[in-house]
XYZ file of C-alpha atoms in Angstrom:
563
model
C 65.273 82.213 -11.158
C 67.940 83.113 -13.694
C 70.137 80.296 -12.430
C 67.303 77.818 -12.901
C 66.625 79.128 -16.407
C 70.256 78.610 -17.368
C 70.227 75.071 -16.012
C 67.031 74.246 -17.892
C 68.470 75.553 -21.129
C 71.499 73.322 -20.777
C 69.281 70.356 -19.953
C 66.924 70.939 -22.840
C 69.722 71.467 -25.325
C 70.932 67.968 -24.496
C 67.511 66.335 -24.754
C 65.749 68.360 -27.410
C 65.696 65.412 -29.774
C 63.143 63.807 -27.459
C 60.554 66.475 -27.973
C 61.356 66.959 -31.627
C 60.817 63.247 -32.120
C 57.308 63.555 -30.763
C 55.809 64.895 -33.978
C 52.633 63.002 -33.314
C 50.502 66.081 -33.140
C 46.845 65.422 -32.730
C 47.072 69.191 -32.764
C 47.167 69.168 -36.503
C 45.094 66.020 -36.866
C 42.662 66.250 -39.720
C 40.081 63.998 -38.126
C 36.614 65.326 -37.509
C 36.663 65.243 -33.726
C 38.755 68.251 -32.850
C 36.518 71.153 -31.940
C 32.934 69.951 -31.884
C 32.169 73.133 -33.830
C 31.975 73.957 -37.523
C 34.394 76.219 -39.350
C 33.014 79.110 -41.412
C 34.208 82.286 -43.102
C 35.693 84.923 -40.785
C 33.691 87.986 -39.817
C 34.139 90.315 -36.904
C 31.642 90.489 -34.060
C 28.596 92.482 -35.001
C 27.807 95.698 -33.181
C 24.611 95.982 -31.192
C 24.263 92.250 -30.506
C 21.491 91.512 -28.009
C 22.594 91.069 -24.403
C 22.900 87.347 -23.597
C 22.920 85.270 -20.439
C 26.710 85.222 -20.555
C 26.813 89.017 -20.605
C 24.454 89.203 -17.670
C 26.437 86.570 -15.787
C 29.660 88.365 -16.559
C 28.284 91.551 -15.080
C 27.081 89.739 -11.983
C 30.409 87.993 -11.542
C 32.112 91.356 -11.718
C 29.826 93.027 -9.206
C 31.920 92.432 -6.111
C 35.313 92.703 -7.784
C 37.506 95.753 -7.992
C 38.830 96.652 -11.415
C 42.271 95.171 -11.912
C 45.140 97.014 -13.487
C 45.034 96.558 -17.262
C 47.098 93.667 -18.517
C 47.490 91.004 -21.182
C 48.045 87.265 -21.238
C 49.640 85.442 -24.143
C 48.195 82.080 -25.174
C 49.555 79.496 -27.617
C 47.105 76.886 -28.899
C 46.865 74.657 -31.968
C 44.201 73.671 -34.530
C 43.030 77.217 -35.196
C 39.281 77.665 -35.386
C 37.400 80.454 -37.107
C 35.392 83.500 -36.060
C 36.638 83.067 -32.507
C 37.661 86.724 -32.317
C 34.089 87.783 -31.595
C 33.977 85.588 -28.483
C 37.265 86.876 -27.085
C 36.118 90.407 -27.848
C 32.892 89.697 -25.949
C 34.850 88.342 -22.980
C 37.027 91.441 -22.864
C 33.974 93.692 -23.034
C 32.190 91.780 -20.246
C 35.199 91.893 -17.924
C 36.686 95.309 -18.699
C 35.574 96.609 -15.298
C 36.822 93.574 -13.365
C 39.575 91.389 -14.857
C 40.598 94.100 -17.335
C 42.613 91.551 -19.334
C 43.398 91.455 -23.039
C 43.953 88.045 -24.627
C 46.826 87.692 -27.091
C 45.879 84.434 -28.812
C 48.416 82.701 -31.063
C 48.432 79.430 -33.020
C 51.108 76.856 -33.738
C 51.229 74.762 -36.891
C 53.140 71.847 -35.306
C 52.519 72.133 -31.585
C 54.652 69.159 -30.525
C 57.736 70.605 -32.170
C 57.187 74.336 -31.777
C 56.217 74.653 -28.114
C 59.333 73.013 -26.593
C 61.452 75.528 -28.489
C 59.304 78.427 -27.325
C 59.488 77.231 -23.736
C 63.234 76.661 -23.915
C 63.731 80.189 -25.256
C 61.268 81.641 -22.724
C 59.180 83.214 -25.462
C 56.134 85.096 -24.162
C 53.544 82.528 -23.095
C 51.190 82.476 -20.131
C 49.002 79.518 -21.117
C 49.346 76.686 -23.597
C 48.066 73.231 -24.486
C 49.862 69.956 -23.785
C 49.070 66.286 -23.245
C 50.772 63.081 -22.237
C 50.556 62.004 -25.863
C 52.579 65.091 -26.811
C 55.359 66.349 -24.521
C 53.724 66.854 -21.139
C 55.369 64.097 -19.099
C 58.821 65.180 -20.183
C 58.064 68.880 -19.843
C 56.846 68.368 -16.275
C 59.936 66.359 -15.429
C 62.090 69.130 -16.927
C 60.422 71.718 -14.689
C 58.895 73.719 -17.513
C 55.447 74.200 -15.977
C 54.325 76.157 -12.929
C 52.840 74.481 -9.876
C 49.201 75.613 -9.821
C 48.073 73.748 -6.701
C 47.459 76.943 -4.699
C 44.716 78.006 -7.128
C 42.575 74.877 -6.689
C 40.240 74.132 -3.801
C 40.738 77.812 -3.040
C 37.664 79.995 -2.312
C 39.447 82.958 -3.894
C 39.017 81.099 -7.190
C 35.416 79.842 -6.873
C 35.097 78.852 -10.522
C 38.058 76.512 -10.325
C 36.896 75.271 -6.935
C 33.492 74.390 -8.364
C 34.606 72.766 -11.613
C 37.529 70.685 -10.310
C 36.431 68.535 -7.391
C 36.421 64.961 -6.123
C 38.231 62.304 -8.118
C 39.001 64.750 -10.911
C 40.795 67.099 -8.508
C 42.548 64.205 -6.764
C 43.880 62.971 -10.095
C 45.535 66.349 -10.724
C 47.979 66.166 -7.798
C 51.344 64.485 -8.186
C 52.949 62.466 -5.381
C 54.296 65.651 -3.789
C 51.021 67.562 -3.892
C 51.809 69.677 -6.955
C 49.450 70.437 -9.848
C 51.246 71.088 -13.118
C 48.383 70.536 -15.590
C 44.667 71.296 -15.767
C 42.605 68.464 -17.298
C 40.016 69.202 -19.960
C 37.297 66.695 -20.737
C 33.642 66.638 -21.706
C 33.008 62.925 -21.435
C 34.535 59.832 -19.927
C 34.628 58.315 -23.393
C 34.661 60.426 -26.560
C 33.206 57.571 -28.536
C 35.526 56.767 -31.429
C 33.797 56.110 -34.724
C 33.808 56.279 -38.492
C 31.513 58.745 -40.235
C 29.639 57.055 -43.092
C 27.666 58.642 -45.943
C 24.275 57.229 -45.055
C 22.645 58.635 -48.193
C 25.101 56.750 -50.391
C 24.642 53.576 -48.349
C 20.916 53.807 -48.978
C 21.437 54.692 -52.660
C 23.069 51.308 -53.231
C 20.656 49.435 -50.940
C 23.373 48.423 -48.475
C 22.737 47.255 -44.899
C 23.531 49.566 -41.987
C 27.204 49.389 -41.023
C 27.308 47.582 -37.694
C 30.408 45.372 -37.944
C 33.502 44.809 -40.051
C 31.649 42.672 -42.588
C 29.105 45.391 -43.379
C 31.855 48.032 -43.283
C 33.876 46.141 -45.859
C 30.774 45.700 -48.036
C 30.131 49.453 -47.857
C 33.720 50.381 -48.763
C 33.903 47.840 -51.584
C 30.698 49.277 -53.019
C 32.074 52.810 -52.770
C 35.210 51.672 -54.590
C 33.088 50.048 -57.306
C 31.134 53.290 -57.846
C 34.031 55.661 -57.242
C 33.865 57.354 -60.635
C 30.103 57.732 -60.532
C 30.284 59.390 -57.096
C 33.355 61.467 -57.912
C 35.408 59.969 -55.075
C 39.160 60.218 -54.719
C 39.168 57.128 -52.483
C 36.525 55.440 -50.328
C 38.291 56.517 -47.107
C 39.871 59.858 -46.229
C 42.343 59.710 -43.348
C 44.723 62.190 -41.754
C 47.954 61.581 -39.924
C 46.485 59.387 -37.189
C 45.290 56.829 -39.713
C 42.508 54.489 -38.624
C 43.252 55.563 -35.022
C 42.054 52.879 -32.547
C 40.352 50.689 -35.149
C 41.538 47.084 -34.649
C 43.214 48.050 -31.362
C 40.504 46.608 -29.073
C 41.655 48.698 -26.139
C 38.854 47.940 -23.671
C 38.882 44.189 -24.205
C 42.617 44.247 -23.591
C 42.201 46.162 -20.320
C 39.641 43.572 -19.234
C 42.412 41.030 -19.817
C 44.883 43.084 -17.733
C 46.722 44.506 -20.767
C 47.147 48.290 -20.593
C 48.590 50.813 -23.039
C 50.962 53.261 -21.302
C 50.926 56.958 -22.193
C 54.164 58.692 -23.239
C 56.036 55.513 -24.176
C 55.827 55.900 -27.951
C 55.349 58.374 -30.745
C 51.573 58.021 -30.829
C 48.605 56.216 -29.317
C 48.416 52.575 -30.432
C 52.200 52.705 -30.995
C 53.155 52.814 -27.316
C 54.206 50.087 -24.896
C 51.593 47.914 -23.249
C 52.017 46.172 -19.901
C 50.514 42.907 -18.694
C 49.350 42.900 -15.070
C 48.615 39.952 -12.797
C 44.984 39.050 -12.183
C 45.031 40.801 -8.818
C 46.495 43.931 -10.433
C 49.470 44.045 -8.061
C 52.302 42.790 -10.263
C 53.714 43.708 -13.654
C 54.291 40.541 -15.637
C 55.530 41.916 -18.948
C 55.703 44.881 -21.305
C 55.387 44.580 -25.082
C 55.612 46.534 -28.330
C 54.827 46.075 -31.987
C 57.306 43.575 -33.453
C 58.131 41.599 -30.305
C 58.523 37.874 -31.129
C 55.499 35.635 -30.616
C 57.293 33.601 -27.931
C 57.097 36.585 -25.601
C 53.308 36.203 -25.469
C 53.131 32.519 -24.544
C 51.912 33.248 -21.005
C 49.470 36.014 -21.944
C 45.707 35.469 -21.566
C 43.887 33.341 -24.112
C 43.487 35.203 -27.389
C 46.724 37.149 -26.858
C 49.297 34.336 -26.936
C 51.100 35.616 -30.021
C 51.935 39.192 -30.956
C 48.378 40.431 -31.421
C 49.656 43.936 -32.192
C 51.707 42.730 -35.122
C 48.736 40.685 -36.322
C 46.430 43.734 -36.170
C 48.910 45.870 -38.137
C 49.233 43.167 -40.783
C 45.440 42.950 -41.049
C 45.209 46.716 -41.523
C 47.747 46.436 -44.323
C 46.125 43.432 -45.989
C 42.478 44.472 -45.757
C 42.059 48.183 -45.049
C 44.950 50.250 -46.389
C 43.757 49.875 -49.977
C 40.806 52.197 -49.312
C 42.893 55.139 -48.024
C 44.050 58.356 -49.707
C 47.739 58.471 -50.619
C 48.442 61.817 -48.903
C 47.249 60.657 -45.469
C 50.494 61.672 -43.732
C 50.484 65.312 -44.833
C 46.828 66.024 -45.668
C 45.348 68.932 -43.709
C 42.113 69.295 -45.675
C 40.426 65.918 -45.199
C 37.228 67.474 -43.841
C 37.042 69.947 -46.719
C 37.389 67.149 -49.253
C 34.820 65.070 -47.370
C 32.431 68.029 -47.499
C 33.004 68.213 -51.256
C 32.076 64.556 -51.692
C 35.563 63.187 -52.261
C 35.440 60.518 -49.535
C 32.747 58.090 -48.397
C 34.150 57.656 -44.885
C 36.340 59.602 -42.461
C 37.535 58.865 -38.945
C 36.420 60.814 -35.896
C 34.636 60.885 -32.542
C 31.020 61.402 -31.530
C 31.861 64.905 -30.252
C 32.477 65.913 -33.857
C 29.275 64.440 -35.286
C 27.119 67.572 -35.283
C 29.803 69.819 -36.745
C 30.572 67.167 -39.373
C 26.917 66.982 -40.407
C 26.481 70.747 -40.455
C 29.575 71.368 -42.550
C 28.692 68.637 -45.050
C 25.099 69.772 -45.412
C 26.197 73.329 -46.133
C 27.665 71.871 -49.344
C 25.167 69.058 -49.914
C 21.865 69.657 -48.056
C 20.682 66.129 -48.868
C 23.719 64.405 -47.384
C 23.221 62.043 -44.445
C 25.910 61.042 -41.943
C 25.891 57.853 -39.898
C 28.271 56.714 -37.128
C 29.851 53.310 -36.909
C 31.254 52.791 -33.407
C 33.933 50.215 -34.029
C 34.609 49.412 -30.360
C 31.951 46.917 -29.217
C 31.809 48.302 -25.677
C 30.839 51.692 -27.123
C 28.499 50.309 -29.761
C 26.626 48.340 -27.097
C 26.969 51.086 -24.430
C 28.427 48.634 -21.939
C 30.214 49.418 -18.709
C 33.900 49.746 -19.488
C 37.078 51.518 -18.373
C 38.255 55.082 -18.008
C 41.478 56.222 -19.638
C 44.840 56.011 -17.863
C 44.140 59.636 -16.985
C 40.664 61.169 -16.832
C 41.552 63.589 -19.613
C 43.466 63.350 -22.865
C 44.036 67.102 -23.040
C 45.436 69.680 -20.619
C 46.209 73.358 -20.088
C 49.600 74.279 -18.637
C 51.291 77.503 -17.540
C 55.026 77.999 -18.220
C 57.036 78.390 -15.013
C 58.545 81.690 -16.164
C 55.195 83.414 -16.785
C 54.895 86.740 -14.994
C 51.092 86.656 -15.337
C 50.116 83.479 -13.520
C 47.564 85.155 -11.213
C 45.971 86.973 -14.146
C 45.898 83.773 -16.214
C 44.253 81.797 -13.436
C 41.641 84.523 -12.901
C 40.838 84.272 -16.611
C 40.351 80.515 -16.240
C 38.391 81.007 -13.036
C 35.964 83.225 -14.969
C 35.487 80.562 -17.670
C 34.593 77.922 -15.080
C 32.580 80.211 -12.802
C 29.205 79.550 -14.454
C 27.402 77.682 -17.181
C 26.882 80.951 -19.050
C 30.549 81.921 -18.981
C 31.604 78.465 -20.082
C 28.997 78.434 -22.852
C 30.520 81.578 -24.340
C 33.843 79.869 -25.049
C 32.343 76.448 -25.690
C 29.520 77.356 -28.057
C 29.919 81.012 -29.004
C 27.357 83.785 -28.720
C 23.857 82.771 -27.666
C 21.245 83.605 -30.265
C 23.884 83.811 -32.972
C 25.899 80.588 -32.750
C 23.521 78.511 -30.631
C 20.132 78.438 -28.936
C 19.161 76.876 -25.615
C 15.940 74.876 -25.797
C 13.318 74.478 -23.075
C 14.187 70.794 -22.630
C 17.799 71.648 -21.772
C 19.244 70.677 -25.121
C 21.255 73.026 -27.306
C 20.804 73.729 -30.995
C 23.893 74.784 -32.912
C 23.092 77.470 -35.491
C 24.891 78.131 -38.777
C 25.495 81.856 -39.228
C 27.936 83.042 -41.864
C 30.373 83.908 -39.095
C 29.841 80.696 -37.146
C 32.090 80.295 -34.113
C 34.576 77.425 -34.191
C 37.175 76.868 -31.502
C 39.091 73.854 -30.080
C 37.346 73.804 -26.711
C 39.403 70.804 -25.616
C 42.273 73.270 -25.168
C 40.459 75.796 -22.942
C 36.967 75.188 -21.573
C 35.832 71.546 -21.562
C 34.535 70.278 -18.224
C 31.938 67.592 -17.427
C 30.064 70.012 -15.144
C 29.113 72.236 -18.065
C 27.166 70.299 -20.626
C 24.137 70.756 -22.865
C 22.857 67.723 -24.791
C 22.900 68.639 -28.459
C 19.470 68.394 -30.067
C 21.110 67.644 -33.410
C 22.573 64.335 -32.187
C 19.297 62.612 -32.974
C 19.640 58.846 -32.663
C 23.134 59.253 -31.189
C 22.003 61.290 -28.187
C 21.861 58.149 -26.044
C 25.517 57.441 -26.846
C 26.400 60.935 -25.763
C 24.499 60.548 -22.503
C 26.113 57.154 -21.875
C 29.589 58.625 -22.360
C 28.963 61.401 -19.796
C 27.769 59.155 -16.979
C 30.715 58.305 -14.742
C 28.822 55.261 -13.457
C 29.423 53.596 -16.837
C 33.208 53.675 -16.395
C 35.296 51.871 -13.834
C 38.755 53.127 -12.987
C 41.617 52.181 -15.281
C 43.964 49.736 -13.473
C 46.775 52.296 -13.803
C 44.728 55.461 -13.345
C 47.122 58.284 -12.547
C 50.364 56.492 -13.439
C 52.813 58.810 -15.198
C 55.841 57.371 -16.937
C 59.049 59.252 -16.127
C 61.095 59.433 -19.344
C 63.957 61.287 -17.623
C 64.663 58.720 -14.929
C 68.125 58.152 -16.395
C 70.095 59.587 -19.285
C 70.109 56.139 -20.883
C 66.312 55.981 -20.738
C 65.715 59.480 -22.126
C 68.201 58.829 -24.929
C 66.645 55.479 -25.817
C 63.102 56.858 -25.737
C 64.109 59.753 -27.984
C 65.747 57.361 -30.445
C 62.743 55.012 -30.345
C 60.233 57.782 -31.037
C 62.395 59.212 -33.800
C 62.556 55.803 -35.467
C 58.797 55.357 -35.087
C 58.264 58.606 -37.010
C 59.532 56.822 -40.112
C 56.960 54.034 -39.843
C 53.963 54.577 -37.594
C 51.794 56.658 -39.944
C 51.844 53.817 -42.463
C 51.205 51.185 -39.792
C 48.158 53.112 -38.507
C 46.707 53.605 -41.998
C 47.567 50.141 -43.317
C 49.465 51.731 -46.189
C 52.383 49.308 -46.252
C 49.907 46.779 -47.634
C 51.456 43.383 -48.320
C 54.835 44.684 -47.107
C 53.579 45.379 -43.573
C 55.111 42.329 -41.908
C 58.494 42.980 -43.499
C 58.352 46.637 -42.471
C 57.527 45.681 -38.872
C 60.550 43.379 -38.813
C 62.728 46.101 -40.325
C 61.538 48.572 -37.711
C 61.948 46.173 -34.800
C 65.489 45.126 -35.690
C 66.556 48.777 -35.504
C 64.510 49.529 -32.382
C 65.265 46.454 -30.261
C 68.239 47.813 -28.248
C 66.213 50.877 -27.219
C 63.100 48.776 -26.676
C 64.864 46.739 -24.010
C 66.024 49.846 -22.131
C 62.509 51.323 -22.164
C 60.888 47.993 -21.279
C 63.037 47.495 -18.178
C 62.418 51.040 -16.928
C 58.693 50.906 -17.635
C 58.152 47.632 -15.788
C 60.126 48.917 -12.817
C 58.215 52.222 -12.680
C 54.800 50.580 -13.005
C 55.697 48.087 -10.272
C 56.750 50.918 -7.974
C 53.422 52.642 -8.661
C 51.474 49.452 -7.881
C 53.467 48.840 -4.706
C 52.708 52.351 -3.478
C 49.050 52.033 -4.477
C 48.538 48.667 -2.796
């Protein structure tokens, strides 16, 4: 083991720029879709709390299990919640006679940059969060994560066996039968949207926002009445800008154009590939800034650089509404709650927490969702992601507590009640279960908030939220696998370490993107957007060609093996 550690350190010291360049960090995103819970002031768990279903289930789960030796696991997550201590305390109390495990929970401030250093230095860590849009592909290739395949489809871990089955389990194995990452998802589409102040829309007698025309009318009206409303700007965005707005991802997939994870500094800034109609051949790969001539043989509607055109449109029409501190702002939701913005960007999973937090400040406030992707707005059948999940748990290869860590996870996925504890908090205090199967999120002073997408999300464990109101049908649509056909490249993983030339070029490309992509995604270059794209592309082109050649070759190899 020590020999392997030494080799990894030498390898990582040569390629560290790659992971440092990946400062994309949705861990740290200020959008409203992170936890699906609402932050509140910290208080410790109250003594004498009534026994809940989770406590009963925990006791039952422990009934046939001998008490383990006492131990501790160290976890590193990002996007710290609030009042989560009471839930971890409850877990430890429920399992003191069985798992007998203390949880040492820690938080990063820039996960994409901090965790590679911690892993390289073998700092204490038994469980952490990663994703293909952060560092996961490279970290797997570098051998930084443990193979967990022996813990799945294993009756000794019944919780994991129950929660990870079928296509989801199949998608977890690599070509050699290893499992290096545990997928976390609630839905097959966490419907991307803008949150609109419905009460202000009604105040100025505006139509419901259902398309770009009515959205522009709403934002123009908010700008006109900015002083009266006390707004900083009509739109409050964090470091992922307008996110997938104007990206038209599902229409592109229907036209055989697919974004490829881990080939750029952030989603919407990565390479896309064009596949043949039969899905068996890679015809091209493209990036922002490629010349229009490259697109001559693309499908109708995509025969010039549509990505450049979308970025220019964001700059011309939408950047003017956005706060100036969008790159560094970490308090967008707080300012939204205080009435400083008329629109923020998020996902349906964050709707209830967004409403609750806003109404704690302004009880008369009303929040509406505008689903800017037509397939979502119309609840049509569309495509899954390139991987089922966007978020994953991983275990460092050097952990000395892998069995203990996996037993902790097995407990979380063993029952609805156990999962509810980490997902929603303490029953009767943070949430109530209703007779119709829905859940009502409560608002105690010490309300539980935790980024469940890093620990406990799974489609098996789900309660419709009674507070979704008119958006409940969207939530139900997004959780029905029948509404989503497989992505043409489902399961493909780009290998950034195929050659030294490739890893060097990808690191340089991502590092260069860091200087531009935030402004492209928020439209904040304005009238200078086209010039900035050209400036970026002229510097990036040599590395673009290296990445393009490798990507097309790897995707073709994947398709050949698949077909």
